[in-house]
Amino acid sequence: MPAENAPVAGNLDDDDYPAYTMGRAAAVLGTTPAFLRSVGEAGLIAPLRSQGGHRRYTRRQLRIAARARELVDQGTPVEAACRIISLENQLADALRLNRDISRRLGGCGTDT
């Protein structure tokens, strides 16, 4: 019988499963744990915590942190990079909502 908190094979394909430790996440991104802490402190990502209190990251969070790293590598301060990404996400959500509403209304309105 599997342990109660043992990972299930299906979780490995789940973008929201906290599979990455801080060290592994930093290695995957080619950055430092301090960078991950800084994007967390800026509110861009909120890693889950293991029972021992260690940060655990999801694939979705790693993609977001990778985008932040791109901006920082281009000279953008971490806080500004986090704000840019938040605004990019809000715009994507608004465009998706607009598209869905337009479809429900029969295509009248905007052409996105």
mmCIF file of N, CA and C in Angstrom:
data_model
loop_
_atom_site.group_PDB
_atom_site.id
_atom_site.type_symbol
_atom_site.label_atom_id
_atom_site.label_comp_id
_atom_site.label_asym_id
_atom_site.label_seq_id
_atom_site.Cartn_x
_atom_site.Cartn_y
_atom_site.Cartn_z
ATOM 1 N N MET A 1 0.846 -1.178 0.000
ATOM 2 C CA MET A 1 0.000 0.000 0.000
ATOM 3 C C MET A 1 0.895 1.247 0.000
ATOM 4 N N PRO A 2 0.644 2.215 -0.935
ATOM 5 C CA PRO A 2 1.507 3.386 -1.003
ATOM 6 C C PRO A 2 1.345 4.292 0.208
ATOM 7 N N ALA A 3 2.412 4.990 0.528
ATOM 8 C CA ALA A 3 2.357 5.956 1.631
ATOM 9 C C ALA A 3 1.374 7.060 1.287
ATOM 10 N N GLU A 4 0.791 7.664 2.309
ATOM 11 C CA GLU A 4 -0.248 8.675 2.127
ATOM 12 C C GLU A 4 0.220 9.860 1.279
ATOM 13 N N ASN A 5 1.450 10.303 1.462
ATOM 14 C CA ASN A 5 1.963 11.464 0.736
ATOM 15 C C ASN A 5 2.879 11.081 -0.420
ATOM 16 N N ALA A 6 2.911 9.806 -0.793
ATOM 17 C CA ALA A 6 3.771 9.375 -1.892
ATOM 18 C C ALA A 6 3.266 9.946 -3.204
ATOM 19 N N PRO A 7 4.184 10.397 -4.083
ATOM 20 C CA PRO A 7 3.745 10.939 -5.364
ATOM 21 C C PRO A 7 3.095 9.856 -6.205
ATOM 22 N N VAL A 8 2.054 10.213 -6.878
ATOM 23 C CA VAL A 8 1.352 9.321 -7.779
ATOM 24 C C VAL A 8 1.890 9.597 -9.169
ATOM 25 N N ALA A 9 2.039 8.564 -10.001
ATOM 26 C CA ALA A 9 2.629 8.734 -11.329
ATOM 27 C C ALA A 9 1.952 9.850 -12.107
ATOM 28 N N GLY A 10 0.633 10.003 -11.979
ATOM 29 C CA GLY A 10 -0.082 11.054 -12.689
ATOM 30 C C GLY A 10 0.350 12.454 -12.289
ATOM 31 N N ASN A 11 0.851 12.616 -11.073
ATOM 32 C CA ASN A 11 1.311 13.933 -10.611
ATOM 33 C C ASN A 11 2.516 14.428 -11.400
ATOM 34 N N LEU A 12 3.276 13.515 -11.981
ATOM 35 C CA LEU A 12 4.480 13.907 -12.695
ATOM 36 C C LEU A 12 4.155 14.711 -13.949
ATOM 37 N N ASP A 13 2.956 14.571 -14.476
ATOM 38 C CA ASP A 13 2.532 15.338 -15.644
ATOM 39 C C ASP A 13 1.737 16.578 -15.261
ATOM 40 N N ASP A 14 1.516 16.789 -13.984
ATOM 41 C CA ASP A 14 0.699 17.896 -13.494
ATOM 42 C C ASP A 14 1.556 19.148 -13.351
ATOM 43 N N ASP A 15 1.227 20.209 -14.098
ATOM 44 C CA ASP A 15 1.982 21.465 -14.025
ATOM 45 C C ASP A 15 1.922 22.113 -12.654
ATOM 46 N N ASP A 16 0.952 21.735 -11.845
ATOM 47 C CA ASP A 16 0.771 22.350 -10.533
ATOM 48 C C ASP A 16 1.217 21.454 -9.379
ATOM 49 N N TYR A 17 1.890 20.375 -9.692
ATOM 50 C CA TYR A 17 2.403 19.480 -8.648
ATOM 51 C C TYR A 17 3.768 19.991 -8.181
ATOM 52 N N PRO A 18 3.959 20.216 -6.890
ATOM 53 C CA PRO A 18 5.215 20.778 -6.379
ATOM 54 C C PRO A 18 6.336 19.739 -6.339
ATOM 55 N N ALA A 19 6.907 19.440 -7.487
ATOM 56 C CA ALA A 19 7.886 18.368 -7.609
ATOM 57 C C ALA A 19 9.330 18.808 -7.431
ATOM 58 N N TYR A 20 9.603 20.114 -7.487
ATOM 59 C CA TYR A 20 10.982 20.591 -7.493
ATOM 60 C C TYR A 20 11.387 21.233 -6.170
ATOM 61 N N THR A 21 12.473 20.760 -5.606
ATOM 62 C CA THR A 21 13.049 21.417 -4.433
ATOM 63 C C THR A 21 13.673 22.732 -4.894
ATOM 64 N N MET A 22 13.999 23.588 -3.962
ATOM 65 C CA MET A 22 14.611 24.863 -4.319
ATOM 66 C C MET A 22 15.922 24.647 -5.079
ATOM 67 N N GLY A 23 16.753 23.753 -4.608
ATOM 68 C CA GLY A 23 18.031 23.502 -5.270
ATOM 69 C C GLY A 23 17.852 22.987 -6.685
ATOM 70 N N ARG A 24 16.923 22.053 -6.848
ATOM 71 C CA ARG A 24 16.666 21.491 -8.184
ATOM 72 C C ARG A 24 16.058 22.556 -9.094
ATOM 73 N N ALA A 25 15.133 23.343 -8.586
ATOM 74 C CA ALA A 25 14.502 24.407 -9.374
ATOM 75 C C ALA A 25 15.554 25.415 -9.832
ATOM 76 N N ALA A 26 16.451 25.803 -8.942
ATOM 77 C CA ALA A 26 17.510 26.749 -9.297
ATOM 78 C C ALA A 26 18.413 26.154 -10.367
ATOM 79 N N ALA A 27 18.739 24.875 -10.245
ATOM 80 C CA ALA A 27 19.593 24.218 -11.236
ATOM 81 C C ALA A 27 18.907 24.162 -12.600
ATOM 82 N N VAL A 28 17.636 23.821 -12.616
ATOM 83 C CA VAL A 28 16.876 23.752 -13.869
ATOM 84 C C VAL A 28 16.858 25.114 -14.556
ATOM 85 N N LEU A 29 16.702 26.172 -13.777
ATOM 86 C CA LEU A 29 16.637 27.526 -14.325
ATOM 87 C C LEU A 29 18.009 28.142 -14.579
ATOM 88 N N GLY A 30 19.047 27.519 -14.060
ATOM 89 C CA GLY A 30 20.382 28.076 -14.202
ATOM 90 C C GLY A 30 20.555 29.349 -13.397
ATOM 91 N N THR A 31 19.946 29.362 -12.229
ATOM 92 C CA THR A 31 20.001 30.548 -11.369
ATOM 93 C C THR A 31 20.361 30.118 -9.954
ATOM 94 N N THR A 32 20.149 30.987 -9.001
ATOM 95 C CA THR A 32 20.483 30.677 -7.607
ATOM 96 C C THR A 32 19.210 30.579 -6.767
ATOM 97 N N PRO A 33 19.291 29.896 -5.640
ATOM 98 C CA PRO A 33 18.153 29.897 -4.725
ATOM 99 C C PRO A 33 17.760 31.311 -4.298
ATOM 100 N N ALA A 34 18.739 32.210 -4.186
ATOM 101 C CA ALA A 34 18.437 33.595 -3.802
ATOM 102 C C ALA A 34 17.522 34.260 -4.827
ATOM 103 N N PHE A 35 17.717 33.958 -6.105
ATOM 104 C CA PHE A 35 16.837 34.515 -7.136
ATOM 105 C C PHE A 35 15.411 34.003 -6.937
ATOM 106 N N LEU A 36 15.268 32.716 -6.682
ATOM 107 C CA LEU A 36 13.934 32.152 -6.447
ATOM 108 C C LEU A 36 13.285 32.780 -5.220
ATOM 109 N N ARG A 37 14.069 32.987 -4.174
ATOM 110 C CA ARG A 37 13.517 33.647 -2.993
ATOM 111 C C ARG A 37 13.070 35.065 -3.322
ATOM 112 N N SER A 38 13.848 35.769 -4.155
ATOM 113 C CA SER A 38 13.499 37.159 -4.476
ATOM 114 C C SER A 38 12.212 37.251 -5.293
ATOM 115 N N VAL A 39 11.984 36.339 -6.235
ATOM 116 C CA VAL A 39 10.721 36.401 -6.988
ATOM 117 C C VAL A 39 9.555 35.970 -6.107
ATOM 118 N N GLY A 40 9.834 35.130 -5.123
ATOM 119 C CA GLY A 40 8.811 34.772 -4.147
ATOM 120 C C GLY A 40 8.467 35.945 -3.242
ATOM 121 N N GLU A 41 9.490 36.646 -2.777
ATOM 122 C CA GLU A 41 9.271 37.805 -1.912
ATOM 123 C C GLU A 41 8.552 38.930 -2.653
ATOM 124 N N ALA A 42 8.772 39.018 -3.970
ATOM 125 C CA ALA A 42 8.091 40.030 -4.784
ATOM 126 C C ALA A 42 6.644 39.637 -5.080
ATOM 127 N N GLY A 43 6.262 38.418 -4.686
ATOM 128 C CA GLY A 43 4.885 37.977 -4.855
ATOM 129 C C GLY A 43 4.569 37.376 -6.211
ATOM 130 N N LEU A 44 5.586 37.125 -7.024
ATOM 131 C CA LEU A 44 5.339 36.560 -8.350
ATOM 132 C C LEU A 44 4.940 35.098 -8.264
ATOM 133 N N ILE A 45 5.633 34.348 -7.432
ATOM 134 C CA ILE A 45 5.298 32.942 -7.216
ATOM 135 C C ILE A 45 5.265 32.687 -5.709
ATOM 136 N N ALA A 46 4.468 31.711 -5.332
ATOM 137 C CA ALA A 46 4.370 31.339 -3.922
ATOM 138 C C ALA A 46 4.592 29.829 -3.821
ATOM 139 N N PRO A 47 5.839 29.420 -3.599
ATOM 140 C CA PRO A 47 6.103 27.981 -3.533
ATOM 141 C C PRO A 47 5.362 27.347 -2.364
ATOM 142 N N LEU A 48 5.004 26.112 -2.572
ATOM 143 C CA LEU A 48 4.393 25.352 -1.483
ATOM 144 C C LEU A 48 5.506 24.929 -0.537
ATOM 145 N N ARG A 49 5.124 24.486 0.621
ATOM 146 C CA ARG A 49 6.112 24.048 1.612
ATOM 147 C C ARG A 49 5.911 22.566 1.909
ATOM 148 N N SER A 50 7.029 21.857 2.023
ATOM 149 C CA SER A 50 6.973 20.449 2.420
ATOM 150 C C SER A 50 6.630 20.391 3.905
ATOM 151 N N GLN A 51 6.407 19.197 4.403
ATOM 152 C CA GLN A 51 6.118 19.049 5.828
ATOM 153 C C GLN A 51 7.272 19.568 6.678
ATOM 154 N N GLY A 52 8.475 19.527 6.133
ATOM 155 C CA GLY A 52 9.645 20.025 6.853
ATOM 156 C C GLY A 52 9.869 21.517 6.661
ATOM 157 N N GLY A 53 9.003 22.181 5.902
ATOM 158 C CA GLY A 53 9.106 23.612 5.701
ATOM 159 C C GLY A 53 9.946 24.039 4.506
ATOM 160 N N HIS A 54 10.402 23.081 3.710
ATOM 161 C CA HIS A 54 11.220 23.410 2.540
ATOM 162 C C HIS A 54 10.338 23.829 1.362
ATOM 163 N N ARG A 55 10.836 24.798 0.596
ATOM 164 C CA ARG A 55 10.097 25.277 -0.569
ATOM 165 C C ARG A 55 10.054 24.206 -1.649
ATOM 166 N N ARG A 56 8.877 24.075 -2.274
ATOM 167 C CA ARG A 56 8.677 23.135 -3.386
ATOM 168 C C ARG A 56 8.007 23.894 -4.520
ATOM 169 N N TYR A 57 8.537 23.740 -5.724
ATOM 170 C CA TYR A 57 8.072 24.497 -6.889
ATOM 171 C C TYR A 57 7.402 23.592 -7.908
ATOM 172 N N THR A 58 6.434 24.160 -8.614
ATOM 173 C CA THR A 58 5.744 23.457 -9.683
ATOM 174 C C THR A 58 6.363 23.829 -11.024
ATOM 175 N N ARG A 59 6.037 23.076 -12.044
ATOM 176 C CA ARG A 59 6.512 23.416 -13.388
ATOM 177 C C ARG A 59 5.986 24.775 -13.817
ATOM 178 N N ARG A 60 4.745 25.055 -13.505
ATOM 179 C CA ARG A 60 4.157 26.352 -13.857
ATOM 180 C C ARG A 60 4.961 27.487 -13.201
ATOM 181 N N GLN A 61 5.314 27.313 -11.939
ATOM 182 C CA GLN A 61 6.097 28.329 -11.245
ATOM 183 C C GLN A 61 7.490 28.469 -11.859
ATOM 184 N N LEU A 62 8.068 27.365 -12.307
ATOM 185 C CA LEU A 62 9.384 27.435 -12.945
ATOM 186 C C LEU A 62 9.315 28.202 -14.260
ATOM 187 N N ARG A 63 8.238 28.028 -15.024
ATOM 188 C CA ARG A 63 8.094 28.793 -16.267
ATOM 189 C C ARG A 63 7.981 30.285 -15.969
ATOM 190 N N ILE A 64 7.250 30.629 -14.925
ATOM 191 C CA ILE A 64 7.104 32.031 -14.539
ATOM 192 C C ILE A 64 8.454 32.587 -14.080
ATOM 193 N N ALA A 65 9.166 31.829 -13.262
ATOM 194 C CA ALA A 65 10.479 32.274 -12.792
ATOM 195 C C ALA A 65 11.465 32.389 -13.953
ATOM 196 N N ALA A 66 11.349 31.503 -14.946
ATOM 197 C CA ALA A 66 12.225 31.578 -16.116
ATOM 198 C C ALA A 66 11.967 32.865 -16.894
ATOM 199 N N ARG A 67 10.710 33.265 -16.999
ATOM 200 C CA ARG A 67 10.379 34.535 -17.671
ATOM 201 C C ARG A 67 10.983 35.706 -16.887
ATOM 202 N N ALA A 68 10.892 35.654 -15.575
ATOM 203 C CA ALA A 68 11.487 36.707 -14.747
ATOM 204 C C ALA A 68 12.995 36.754 -14.958
ATOM 205 N N ARG A 69 13.592 35.596 -15.042
ATOM 206 C CA ARG A 69 15.051 35.553 -15.250
ATOM 207 C C ARG A 69 15.422 36.171 -16.591
ATOM 208 N N GLU A 70 14.627 35.915 -17.635
ATOM 209 C CA GLU A 70 14.879 36.528 -18.947
ATOM 210 C C GLU A 70 14.923 38.048 -18.815
ATOM 211 N N LEU A 71 13.926 38.595 -18.141
ATOM 212 C CA LEU A 71 13.850 40.046 -17.979
ATOM 213 C C LEU A 71 15.010 40.584 -17.149
ATOM 214 N N VAL A 72 15.349 39.874 -16.085
ATOM 215 C CA VAL A 72 16.465 40.301 -15.226
ATOM 216 C C VAL A 72 17.774 40.233 -16.009
ATOM 217 N N ASP A 73 17.940 39.196 -16.810
ATOM 218 C CA ASP A 73 19.159 39.071 -17.624
ATOM 219 C C ASP A 73 19.277 40.211 -18.635
ATOM 220 N N GLN A 74 18.135 40.814 -19.000
ATOM 221 C CA GLN A 74 18.132 41.950 -19.933
ATOM 222 C C GLN A 74 18.339 43.281 -19.209
ATOM 223 N N GLY A 75 18.515 43.216 -17.886
ATOM 224 C CA GLY A 75 18.800 44.419 -17.116
ATOM 225 C C GLY A 75 17.631 44.987 -16.329
ATOM 226 N N THR A 76 16.507 44.296 -16.323
ATOM 227 C CA THR A 76 15.336 44.751 -15.581
ATOM 228 C C THR A 76 15.484 44.364 -14.107
ATOM 229 N N PRO A 77 15.248 45.276 -13.179
ATOM 230 C CA PRO A 77 15.285 44.908 -11.756
ATOM 231 C C PRO A 77 14.238 43.826 -11.439
ATOM 232 N N VAL A 78 14.530 42.994 -10.474
ATOM 233 C CA VAL A 78 13.644 41.868 -10.136
ATOM 234 C C VAL A 78 12.215 42.343 -9.869
ATOM 235 N N GLU A 79 12.054 43.386 -9.063
ATOM 236 C CA GLU A 79 10.707 43.855 -8.723
ATOM 237 C C GLU A 79 9.951 44.298 -9.970
ATOM 238 N N ALA A 80 10.649 45.002 -10.877
ATOM 239 C CA ALA A 80 10.018 45.455 -12.120
ATOM 240 C C ALA A 80 9.682 44.270 -13.012
ATOM 241 N N ALA A 81 10.574 43.282 -13.075
ATOM 242 C CA ALA A 81 10.317 42.085 -13.879
ATOM 243 C C ALA A 81 9.065 41.368 -13.374
ATOM 244 N N CYS A 82 8.930 41.275 -12.070
ATOM 245 C CA CYS A 82 7.758 40.613 -11.488
ATOM 246 C C CYS A 82 6.481 41.375 -11.828
ATOM 247 N N ARG A 83 6.555 42.694 -11.784
ATOM 248 C CA ARG A 83 5.377 43.517 -12.128
ATOM 249 C C ARG A 83 5.019 43.363 -13.604
ATOM 250 N N ILE A 84 6.021 43.352 -14.464
ATOM 251 C CA ILE A 84 5.787 43.165 -15.904
ATOM 252 C C ILE A 84 5.085 41.842 -16.157
ATOM 253 N N ILE A 85 5.565 40.793 -15.520
ATOM 254 C CA ILE A 85 4.965 39.470 -15.724
ATOM 255 C C ILE A 85 3.538 39.441 -15.200
ATOM 256 N N SER A 86 3.299 40.072 -14.061
ATOM 257 C CA SER A 86 1.928 40.146 -13.536
ATOM 258 C C SER A 86 1.015 40.850 -14.527
ATOM 259 N N LEU A 87 1.490 41.940 -15.112
ATOM 260 C CA LEU A 87 0.694 42.674 -16.104
ATOM 261 C C LEU A 87 0.499 41.861 -17.375
ATOM 262 N N GLU A 88 1.531 41.130 -17.797
ATOM 263 C CA GLU A 88 1.390 40.254 -18.969
ATOM 264 C C GLU A 88 0.315 39.195 -18.722
ATOM 265 N N ASN A 89 0.312 38.633 -17.521
ATOM 266 C CA ASN A 89 -0.683 37.616 -17.176
ATOM 267 C C ASN A 89 -2.089 38.207 -17.125
ATOM 268 N N GLN A 90 -2.221 39.414 -16.573
ATOM 269 C CA GLN A 90 -3.534 40.072 -16.535
ATOM 270 C C GLN A 90 -4.041 40.355 -17.944
ATOM 271 N N LEU A 91 -3.150 40.804 -18.821
ATOM 272 C CA LEU A 91 -3.543 41.068 -20.204
ATOM 273 C C LEU A 91 -3.979 39.783 -20.896
ATOM 274 N N ALA A 92 -3.227 38.713 -20.712
ATOM 275 C CA ALA A 92 -3.592 37.428 -21.322
ATOM 276 C C ALA A 92 -4.959 36.961 -20.818
ATOM 277 N N ASP A 93 -5.209 37.110 -19.520
ATOM 278 C CA ASP A 93 -6.509 36.727 -18.956
ATOM 279 C C ASP A 93 -7.635 37.576 -19.542
ATOM 280 N N ALA A 94 -7.408 38.890 -19.670
ATOM 281 C CA ALA A 94 -8.433 39.786 -20.217
ATOM 282 C C ALA A 94 -8.714 39.459 -21.677
ATOM 283 N N LEU A 95 -7.680 39.181 -22.454
ATOM 284 C CA LEU A 95 -7.877 38.824 -23.866
ATOM 285 C C LEU A 95 -8.641 37.504 -23.998
ATOM 286 N N ARG A 96 -8.313 36.538 -23.128
ATOM 287 C CA ARG A 96 -9.007 35.249 -23.140
ATOM 288 C C ARG A 96 -10.480 35.443 -22.790
ATOM 289 N N LEU A 97 -10.757 36.254 -21.779
ATOM 290 C CA LEU A 97 -12.133 36.538 -21.381
ATOM 291 C C LEU A 97 -12.880 37.247 -22.504
ATOM 292 N N ASN A 98 -12.240 38.211 -23.118
ATOM 293 C CA ASN A 98 -12.844 38.942 -24.222
ATOM 294 C C ASN A 98 -13.181 37.993 -25.381
ATOM 295 N N ARG A 99 -12.267 37.097 -25.703
ATOM 296 C CA ARG A 99 -12.481 36.113 -26.767
ATOM 297 C C ARG A 99 -13.659 35.200 -26.429
ATOM 298 N N ASP A 100 -13.719 34.737 -25.165
ATOM 299 C CA ASP A 100 -14.815 33.853 -24.743
ATOM 300 C C ASP A 100 -16.164 34.568 -24.818
ATOM 301 N N ILE A 101 -16.203 35.801 -24.366
ATOM 302 C CA ILE A 101 -17.454 36.575 -24.414
ATOM 303 C C ILE A 101 -17.863 36.809 -25.861
ATOM 304 N N SER A 102 -16.901 37.138 -26.694
ATOM 305 C CA SER A 102 -17.176 37.373 -28.110
ATOM 306 C C SER A 102 -17.758 36.123 -28.772
ATOM 307 N N ARG A 103 -17.228 34.972 -28.439
ATOM 308 C CA ARG A 103 -17.742 33.710 -28.999
ATOM 309 C C ARG A 103 -19.189 33.461 -28.549
ATOM 310 N N ARG A 104 -19.439 33.731 -27.275
ATOM 311 C CA ARG A 104 -20.791 33.519 -26.740
ATOM 312 C C ARG A 104 -21.788 34.465 -27.376
ATOM 313 N N LEU A 105 -21.330 35.639 -27.771
ATOM 314 C CA LEU A 105 -22.221 36.634 -28.384
ATOM 315 C C LEU A 105 -22.324 36.461 -29.896
ATOM 316 N N GLY A 106 -21.714 35.418 -30.392
ATOM 317 C CA GLY A 106 -21.821 35.140 -31.828
ATOM 318 C C GLY A 106 -20.801 35.852 -32.681
ATOM 319 N N GLY A 107 -19.703 36.238 -32.091
ATOM 320 C CA GLY A 107 -18.621 36.819 -32.866
ATOM 321 C C GLY A 107 -18.724 38.319 -33.070
ATOM 322 N N CYS A 108 -19.792 38.946 -32.579
ATOM 323 C CA CYS A 108 -19.865 40.392 -32.743
ATOM 324 C C CYS A 108 -18.992 41.065 -31.691
ATOM 325 N N GLY A 109 -18.529 42.209 -31.992
ATOM 326 C CA GLY A 109 -17.669 42.918 -31.042
ATOM 327 C C GLY A 109 -16.276 43.002 -31.586
ATOM 328 N N THR A 110 -15.304 42.463 -30.842
ATOM 329 C CA THR A 110 -13.914 42.607 -31.237
ATOM 330 C C THR A 110 -13.483 41.470 -32.128
ATOM 331 N N ASP A 111 -12.400 41.699 -32.836
ATOM 332 C CA ASP A 111 -11.816 40.691 -33.697
ATOM 333 C C ASP A 111 -10.401 40.420 -33.226
ATOM 334 N N THR A 112 -10.252 39.536 -32.202
ATOM 335 C CA THR A 112 -8.920 39.256 -31.647
ATOM 336 C C THR A 112 -8.434 37.909 -32.064
#
